[in-house]
Amino acid sequence: KGAGRNCYAIFGAHMDDLLQARREIEYDLRRAVTEGKGLELHFQPVYSADNGALCGAEALLRWSHPTRGRVGPDIFIPIAEECGLINAIGEFVLRETCLAAQRWPALKIAANASPKELQNESYALKVMSMLKHYGINPEQLEIEITEGTLLDGGGQCQKNIEALRSIGVHFALDDFGTGFSSFARLQNVSVDRIKIDKSFVDRFGREKDGRAIIEAMIGLARAKGLKTTAEGVETDDQRMALKELGCDHLQGYLLSMPLSKEQFDKLVGGNVVN
Ligand code: C2E
Ligand code: CA
Ligand code: CA
Ligand code: CA
């Protein structure tokens, strides 16, 4: 019993620290969003598996916290979703994505969207007016969603997706294979592309079935008329195998880390003819 109390005391103190840190992050994130300070998009190049040409970029959000330094999106996006900041953040991401699309007109720019954003009745309208305002061809934009978005019971997400697809915006199913029923989900989803999760790319060469699983995913995507992107490509063996299996696009540290706008400019300067 004594030990139990002890454990509880340690657990309690730990919880207090965590809650305190979380409250702080929430407070600072709110300030960052309202003042537009410390948040910026980085862009990870996406390449054709076939010929290695630069085809696009995925926008990834970065936050430089005033005292903690860089805080990763894996930490602050879930907090933003819980405390209602995700819509404001999503709007920032969309705006910056449109500016990037203007800046690199020959590239497809992909932005991540949280299920919470797509549950919003006005989401599609918001995206449409943003595209119009910045003069962006809807086909230059891709929105990356997760299975969580497709599981939305109310059907609002699906409505938003349909409305945006009807004007040419593309959708990609992110982290494909990590959900409960990915394959079943593909029966009636309205996406244009699947992104094969890094965890599957990692298994290439390491596990006996690693290759077979990716082969099945690509085969399924093809049968459904969907494009494929493999994320987290880190070795040349992975790159060559993915190309051989007919994966369309590749993304990962082997090819490039996410880059700042300025770094990306240099890359585009040498690779894309507009
Ligand atoms: P994600 O969409 O699956 O993004 C891929 C993550 O893998 C990124 O981490 C990227 O930097 C990292 N990555 C790319 N290539 C490699 C590689 O070769 N090796 C390894 N080890 N990692 C690689 P990041 O930027 O920390 O983003 C984490 C997650 O945060 C994203 O996962 C996405 O779910 C979320 N996120 C990022 N930006 C946004 C945003 O603007 N809005 C929303 N809603 N979520 C975002
Ligand atoms: Ca993504
Ligand atoms: Ca992903
Ligand atoms: Ca991921």
PDB file of N, CA and C and ligand atoms in Angstrom, residues 41 44 58-62 72-78 81 86 89-90 93 97 111-115 117 144 146 174-175 195 197-198 202 231-234 238 251-258, ligand 1:
ATOM      1  N   LEU A  41       5.835  27.420 -42.984  1.00  0.00           N
ATOM      2  CA  LEU A  41       5.805  26.153 -43.709  1.00  0.00           C
ATOM      3  C   LEU A  41       7.178  25.839 -44.270  1.00  0.00           C
ATOM      4  N   GLN A  44       8.807  19.770 -48.469  1.00  0.00           N
ATOM      5  CA  GLN A  44       9.626  18.603 -48.814  1.00  0.00           C
ATOM      6  C   GLN A  44       9.377  18.227 -50.272  1.00  0.00           C
ATOM      7  N   GLU A  58       5.451  18.743 -50.420  1.00  0.00           N
ATOM      8  CA  GLU A  58       4.490  18.673 -49.321  1.00  0.00           C
ATOM      9  C   GLU A  58       4.828  19.768 -48.319  1.00  0.00           C
ATOM     10  N   ALA A  59       3.823  20.561 -47.978  1.00  0.00           N
ATOM     11  CA  ALA A  59       4.007  21.627 -46.992  1.00  0.00           C
ATOM     12  C   ALA A  59       3.923  21.034 -45.590  1.00  0.00           C
ATOM     13  N   LEU A  60       4.941  21.288 -44.788  1.00  0.00           N
ATOM     14  CA  LEU A  60       4.971  20.774 -43.413  1.00  0.00           C
ATOM     15  C   LEU A  60       5.168  21.948 -42.460  1.00  0.00           C
ATOM     16  N   LEU A  61       4.307  22.030 -41.474  1.00  0.00           N
ATOM     17  CA  LEU A  61       4.298  23.190 -40.592  1.00  0.00           C
ATOM     18  C   LEU A  61       5.412  23.114 -39.545  1.00  0.00           C
ATOM     19  N   ARG A  62       6.060  24.251 -39.310  1.00  0.00           N
ATOM     20  CA  ARG A  62       7.128  24.360 -38.322  1.00  0.00           C
ATOM     21  C   ARG A  62       6.794  25.456 -37.328  1.00  0.00           C
ATOM     22  N   GLY A  72       7.758  20.159 -32.659  1.00  0.00           N
ATOM     23  CA  GLY A  72       7.313  19.441 -33.854  1.00  0.00           C
ATOM     24  C   GLY A  72       5.800  19.423 -33.998  1.00  0.00           C
ATOM     25  N   PRO A  73       5.323  19.322 -35.242  1.00  0.00           N
ATOM     26  CA  PRO A  73       3.868  19.269 -35.475  1.00  0.00           C
ATOM     27  C   PRO A  73       3.208  18.068 -34.805  1.00  0.00           C
ATOM     28  N   ASP A  74       3.964  16.967 -34.620  1.00  0.00           N
ATOM     29  CA  ASP A  74       3.393  15.809 -33.929  1.00  0.00           C
ATOM     30  C   ASP A  74       2.976  16.173 -32.504  1.00  0.00           C
ATOM     31  N   ILE A  75       3.618  17.192 -31.924  1.00  0.00           N
ATOM     32  CA  ILE A  75       3.284  17.655 -30.570  1.00  0.00           C
ATOM     33  C   ILE A  75       2.158  18.692 -30.631  1.00  0.00           C
ATOM     34  N   PHE A  76       2.328  19.731 -31.474  1.00  0.00           N
ATOM     35  CA  PHE A  76       1.400  20.861 -31.338  1.00  0.00           C
ATOM     36  C   PHE A  76       0.123  20.733 -32.163  1.00  0.00           C
ATOM     37  N   ILE A  77       0.115  19.932 -33.226  1.00  0.00           N
ATOM     38  CA  ILE A  77      -1.133  19.766 -33.991  1.00  0.00           C
ATOM     39  C   ILE A  77      -2.224  19.094 -33.131  1.00  0.00           C
ATOM     40  N   PRO A  78      -1.913  17.989 -32.442  1.00  0.00           N
ATOM     41  CA  PRO A  78      -2.948  17.400 -31.580  1.00  0.00           C
ATOM     42  C   PRO A  78      -3.455  18.368 -30.514  1.00  0.00           C
ATOM     43  N   GLU A  81      -5.786  20.739 -32.156  1.00  0.00           N
ATOM     44  CA  GLU A  81      -7.074  20.091 -32.447  1.00  0.00           C
ATOM     45  C   GLU A  81      -7.966  20.081 -31.220  1.00  0.00           C
ATOM     46  N   ILE A  86      -7.133  24.646 -34.324  1.00  0.00           N
ATOM     47  CA  ILE A  86      -6.773  23.995 -35.579  1.00  0.00           C
ATOM     48  C   ILE A  86      -7.346  24.718 -36.802  1.00  0.00           C
ATOM     49  N   ILE A  89      -5.090  27.622 -37.544  1.00  0.00           N
ATOM     50  CA  ILE A  89      -3.826  27.106 -38.072  1.00  0.00           C
ATOM     51  C   ILE A  89      -4.014  26.610 -39.503  1.00  0.00           C
ATOM     52  N   GLY A  90      -5.115  25.902 -39.731  1.00  0.00           N
ATOM     53  CA  GLY A  90      -5.404  25.391 -41.066  1.00  0.00           C
ATOM     54  C   GLY A  90      -5.518  26.513 -42.085  1.00  0.00           C
ATOM     55  N   VAL A  93      -2.097  27.688 -42.901  1.00  0.00           N
ATOM     56  CA  VAL A  93      -1.429  26.715 -43.773  1.00  0.00           C
ATOM     57  C   VAL A  93      -1.938  26.853 -45.214  1.00  0.00           C
ATOM     58  N   THR A  97       0.206  27.942 -48.357  1.00  0.00           N
ATOM     59  CA  THR A  97       0.277  26.962 -49.442  1.00  0.00           C
ATOM     60  C   THR A  97      -0.069  27.631 -50.769  1.00  0.00           C
ATOM     61  N   ALA A 111      -0.924  20.068 -49.018  1.00  0.00           N
ATOM     62  CA  ALA A 111      -1.032  20.544 -47.644  1.00  0.00           C
ATOM     63  C   ALA A 111      -1.753  19.496 -46.810  1.00  0.00           C
ATOM     64  N   ASN A 112      -1.327  19.347 -45.563  1.00  0.00           N
ATOM     65  CA  ASN A 112      -2.001  18.421 -44.646  1.00  0.00           C
ATOM     66  C   ASN A 112      -3.208  19.106 -44.016  1.00  0.00           C
ATOM     67  N   ALA A 113      -4.305  18.360 -43.911  1.00  0.00           N
ATOM     68  CA  ALA A 113      -5.477  18.918 -43.246  1.00  0.00           C
ATOM     69  C   ALA A 113      -5.950  17.960 -42.164  1.00  0.00           C
ATOM     70  N   SER A 114      -6.348  18.519 -41.051  1.00  0.00           N
ATOM     71  CA  SER A 114      -6.838  17.718 -39.934  1.00  0.00           C
ATOM     72  C   SER A 114      -8.320  17.377 -40.149  1.00  0.00           C
ATOM     73  N   PRO A 115      -8.770  16.204 -39.660  1.00  0.00           N
ATOM     74  CA  PRO A 115     -10.189  15.849 -39.777  1.00  0.00           C
ATOM     75  C   PRO A 115     -11.101  16.949 -39.227  1.00  0.00           C
ATOM     76  N   GLU A 117     -10.777  20.076 -39.388  1.00  0.00           N
ATOM     77  CA  GLU A 117     -10.982  21.142 -40.370  1.00  0.00           C
ATOM     78  C   GLU A 117     -12.049  20.759 -41.380  1.00  0.00           C
ATOM     79  N   GLU A 144      -3.930  16.526 -48.180  1.00  0.00           N
ATOM     80  CA  GLU A 144      -3.651  15.218 -47.585  1.00  0.00           C
ATOM     81  C   GLU A 144      -4.531  15.020 -46.359  1.00  0.00           C
ATOM     82  N   THR A 146      -6.347  11.934 -43.599  1.00  0.00           N
ATOM     83  CA  THR A 146      -6.083  10.612 -43.030  1.00  0.00           C
ATOM     84  C   THR A 146      -7.391   9.830 -42.954  1.00  0.00           C
ATOM     85  N   ASP A 174      -3.306   9.956 -46.593  1.00  0.00           N
ATOM     86  CA  ASP A 174      -2.000   9.935 -45.942  1.00  0.00           C
ATOM     87  C   ASP A 174      -1.861   8.714 -45.036  1.00  0.00           C
ATOM     88  N   ASP A 175      -0.626   8.346 -44.745  1.00  0.00           N
ATOM     89  CA  ASP A 175      -0.333   7.268 -43.784  1.00  0.00           C
ATOM     90  C   ASP A 175      -1.093   5.993 -44.135  1.00  0.00           C
ATOM     91  N   LYS A 195      -0.758   7.659 -49.989  1.00  0.00           N
ATOM     92  CA  LYS A 195       0.623   7.825 -49.563  1.00  0.00           C
ATOM     93  C   LYS A 195       0.982   6.648 -48.676  1.00  0.00           C
ATOM     94  N   ASP A 197       2.684   4.675 -46.066  1.00  0.00           N
ATOM     95  CA  ASP A 197       3.317   5.162 -44.848  1.00  0.00           C
ATOM     96  C   ASP A 197       4.770   4.702 -44.740  1.00  0.00           C
ATOM     97  N   LYS A 198       5.546   5.554 -44.103  1.00  0.00           N
ATOM     98  CA  LYS A 198       6.973   5.294 -43.907  1.00  0.00           C
ATOM     99  C   LYS A 198       7.234   3.946 -43.229  1.00  0.00           C
ATOM    100  N   ASP A 202      10.006   1.341 -44.471  1.00  0.00           N
ATOM    101  CA  ASP A 202      11.071   0.884 -43.566  1.00  0.00           C
ATOM    102  C   ASP A 202      11.260  -0.630 -43.606  1.00  0.00           C
ATOM    103  N   GLU A 231       6.400   7.536 -48.830  1.00  0.00           N
ATOM    104  CA  GLU A 231       7.036   8.547 -47.974  1.00  0.00           C
ATOM    105  C   GLU A 231       8.120   7.896 -47.120  1.00  0.00           C
ATOM    106  N   GLY A 232       9.072   8.709 -46.686  1.00  0.00           N
ATOM    107  CA  GLY A 232      10.130   8.200 -45.809  1.00  0.00           C
ATOM    108  C   GLY A 232      11.148   7.333 -46.510  1.00  0.00           C
ATOM    109  N   VAL A 233      11.392   7.609 -47.794  1.00  0.00           N
ATOM    110  CA  VAL A 233      12.402   6.847 -48.540  1.00  0.00           C
ATOM    111  C   VAL A 233      13.798   7.305 -48.092  1.00  0.00           C
ATOM    112  N   GLU A 234      14.542   6.385 -47.511  1.00  0.00           N
ATOM    113  CA  GLU A 234      15.846   6.759 -46.936  1.00  0.00           C
ATOM    114  C   GLU A 234      17.034   6.065 -47.580  1.00  0.00           C
ATOM    115  N   GLN A 238      15.604   1.081 -51.313  1.00  0.00           N
ATOM    116  CA  GLN A 238      14.157   1.357 -51.252  1.00  0.00           C
ATOM    117  C   GLN A 238      13.724   2.090 -52.510  1.00  0.00           C
ATOM    118  N   GLN A 251       9.306  10.360 -51.849  1.00  0.00           N
ATOM    119  CA  GLN A 251       9.546  11.462 -50.929  1.00  0.00           C
ATOM    120  C   GLN A 251      10.335  10.894 -49.760  1.00  0.00           C
ATOM    121  N   GLY A 252      11.363  11.575 -49.316  1.00  0.00           N
ATOM    122  CA  GLY A 252      12.116  11.072 -48.164  1.00  0.00           C
ATOM    123  C   GLY A 252      13.490  11.694 -48.071  1.00  0.00           C
ATOM    124  N   TYR A 253      14.143  11.447 -46.946  1.00  0.00           N
ATOM    125  CA  TYR A 253      15.443  12.072 -46.682  1.00  0.00           C
ATOM    126  C   TYR A 253      16.493  11.710 -47.729  1.00  0.00           C
ATOM    127  N   LEU A 254      16.370  10.529 -48.354  1.00  0.00           N
ATOM    128  CA  LEU A 254      17.333  10.161 -49.401  1.00  0.00           C
ATOM    129  C   LEU A 254      17.324  11.216 -50.506  1.00  0.00           C
ATOM    130  N   LEU A 255      16.132  11.720 -50.803  1.00  0.00           N
ATOM    131  CA  LEU A 255      15.987  12.684 -51.904  1.00  0.00           C
ATOM    132  C   LEU A 255      16.122  14.109 -51.396  1.00  0.00           C
ATOM    133  N   SER A 256      15.443  14.420 -50.319  1.00  0.00           N
ATOM    134  CA  SER A 256      15.592  15.737 -49.685  1.00  0.00           C
ATOM    135  C   SER A 256      14.848  15.807 -48.360  1.00  0.00           C
ATOM    136  N   MET A 257      15.409  16.556 -47.439  1.00  0.00           N
ATOM    137  CA  MET A 257      14.715  16.927 -46.198  1.00  0.00           C
ATOM    138  C   MET A 257      13.681  17.992 -46.570  1.00  0.00           C
ATOM    139  N   PRO A 258      12.723  18.275 -45.680  1.00  0.00           N
ATOM    140  CA  PRO A 258      11.881  19.458 -45.889  1.00  0.00           C
ATOM    141  C   PRO A 258      12.760  20.710 -45.897  1.00  0.00           C
TER     142      PRO A 258
HETATM  143  P1  C2E B   1       3.113  13.299 -42.272  1.00  0.00           P
HETATM  144  O1  C2E B   1       2.108  14.088 -43.064  1.00  0.00           O
HETATM  145  O2  C2E B   1       3.067  11.821 -42.399  1.00  0.00           O
HETATM  146  O3  C2E B   1       4.508  13.903 -42.687  1.00  0.00           O
HETATM  147  C1  C2E B   1       5.668  13.143 -42.885  1.00  0.00           C
HETATM  148  C2  C2E B   1       6.648  13.343 -41.763  1.00  0.00           C
HETATM  149  O4  C2E B   1       7.796  12.532 -42.008  1.00  0.00           O
HETATM  150  C3  C2E B   1       7.190  14.771 -41.657  1.00  0.00           C
HETATM  151  O5  C2E B   1       7.437  15.019 -40.265  1.00  0.00           O
HETATM  152  C4  C2E B   1       8.508  14.700 -42.427  1.00  0.00           C
HETATM  153  O6  C2E B   1       9.436  15.697 -42.045  1.00  0.00           O
HETATM  154  C5  C2E B   1       8.975  13.318 -42.044  1.00  0.00           C
HETATM  155  N1  C2E B   1       9.851  12.713 -43.051  1.00  0.00           N
HETATM  156  C6  C2E B   1       9.904  12.930 -44.374  1.00  0.00           C
HETATM  157  N2  C2E B   1      10.809  12.145 -44.970  1.00  0.00           N
HETATM  158  C7  C2E B   1      11.365  11.399 -43.995  1.00  0.00           C
HETATM  159  C8  C2E B   1      12.392  10.383 -43.978  1.00  0.00           C
HETATM  160  O7  C2E B   1      12.973   9.993 -44.999  1.00  0.00           O
HETATM  161  N3  C2E B   1      12.706   9.841 -42.764  1.00  0.00           N
HETATM  162  C9  C2E B   1      12.086  10.240 -41.609  1.00  0.00           C
HETATM  163  N4  C2E B   1      12.465   9.669 -40.451  1.00  0.00           N
HETATM  164  N5  C2E B   1      11.105  11.173 -41.597  1.00  0.00           N
HETATM  165  C10 C2E B   1      10.755  11.748 -42.779  1.00  0.00           C
HETATM  166  P2  C2E B   1       6.905  16.343 -39.576  1.00  0.00           P
HETATM  167  O8  C2E B   1       7.167  17.507 -40.466  1.00  0.00           O
HETATM  168  O9  C2E B   1       7.464  16.348 -38.196  1.00  0.00           O
HETATM  169  O10 C2E B   1       5.332  16.157 -39.526  1.00  0.00           O
HETATM  170  C11 C2E B   1       4.745  15.203 -38.681  1.00  0.00           C
HETATM  171  C12 C2E B   1       3.249  15.150 -38.896  1.00  0.00           C
HETATM  172  O11 C2E B   1       2.626  16.366 -38.463  1.00  0.00           O
HETATM  173  C13 C2E B   1       2.839  15.006 -40.344  1.00  0.00           C
HETATM  174  O12 C2E B   1       2.966  13.663 -40.717  1.00  0.00           O
HETATM  175  C14 C2E B   1       1.413  15.510 -40.303  1.00  0.00           C
HETATM  176  O13 C2E B   1       0.545  14.496 -39.855  1.00  0.00           O
HETATM  177  C15 C2E B   1       1.470  16.590 -39.241  1.00  0.00           C
HETATM  178  N6  C2E B   1       1.550  17.913 -39.888  1.00  0.00           N
HETATM  179  C16 C2E B   1       2.627  18.562 -40.373  1.00  0.00           C
HETATM  180  N7  C2E B   1       2.283  19.762 -40.906  1.00  0.00           N
HETATM  181  C17 C2E B   1       0.935  19.866 -40.773  1.00  0.00           C
HETATM  182  C18 C2E B   1      -0.035  20.868 -41.131  1.00  0.00           C
HETATM  183  O14 C2E B   1       0.262  21.901 -41.737  1.00  0.00           O
HETATM  184  N8  C2E B   1      -1.352  20.605 -40.807  1.00  0.00           N
HETATM  185  C19 C2E B   1      -1.730  19.457 -40.182  1.00  0.00           C
HETATM  186  N9  C2E B   1      -3.012  19.267 -39.887  1.00  0.00           N
HETATM  187  N10 C2E B   1      -0.843  18.501 -39.837  1.00  0.00           N
HETATM  188  C20 C2E B   1       0.469  18.700 -40.128  1.00  0.00           C
END
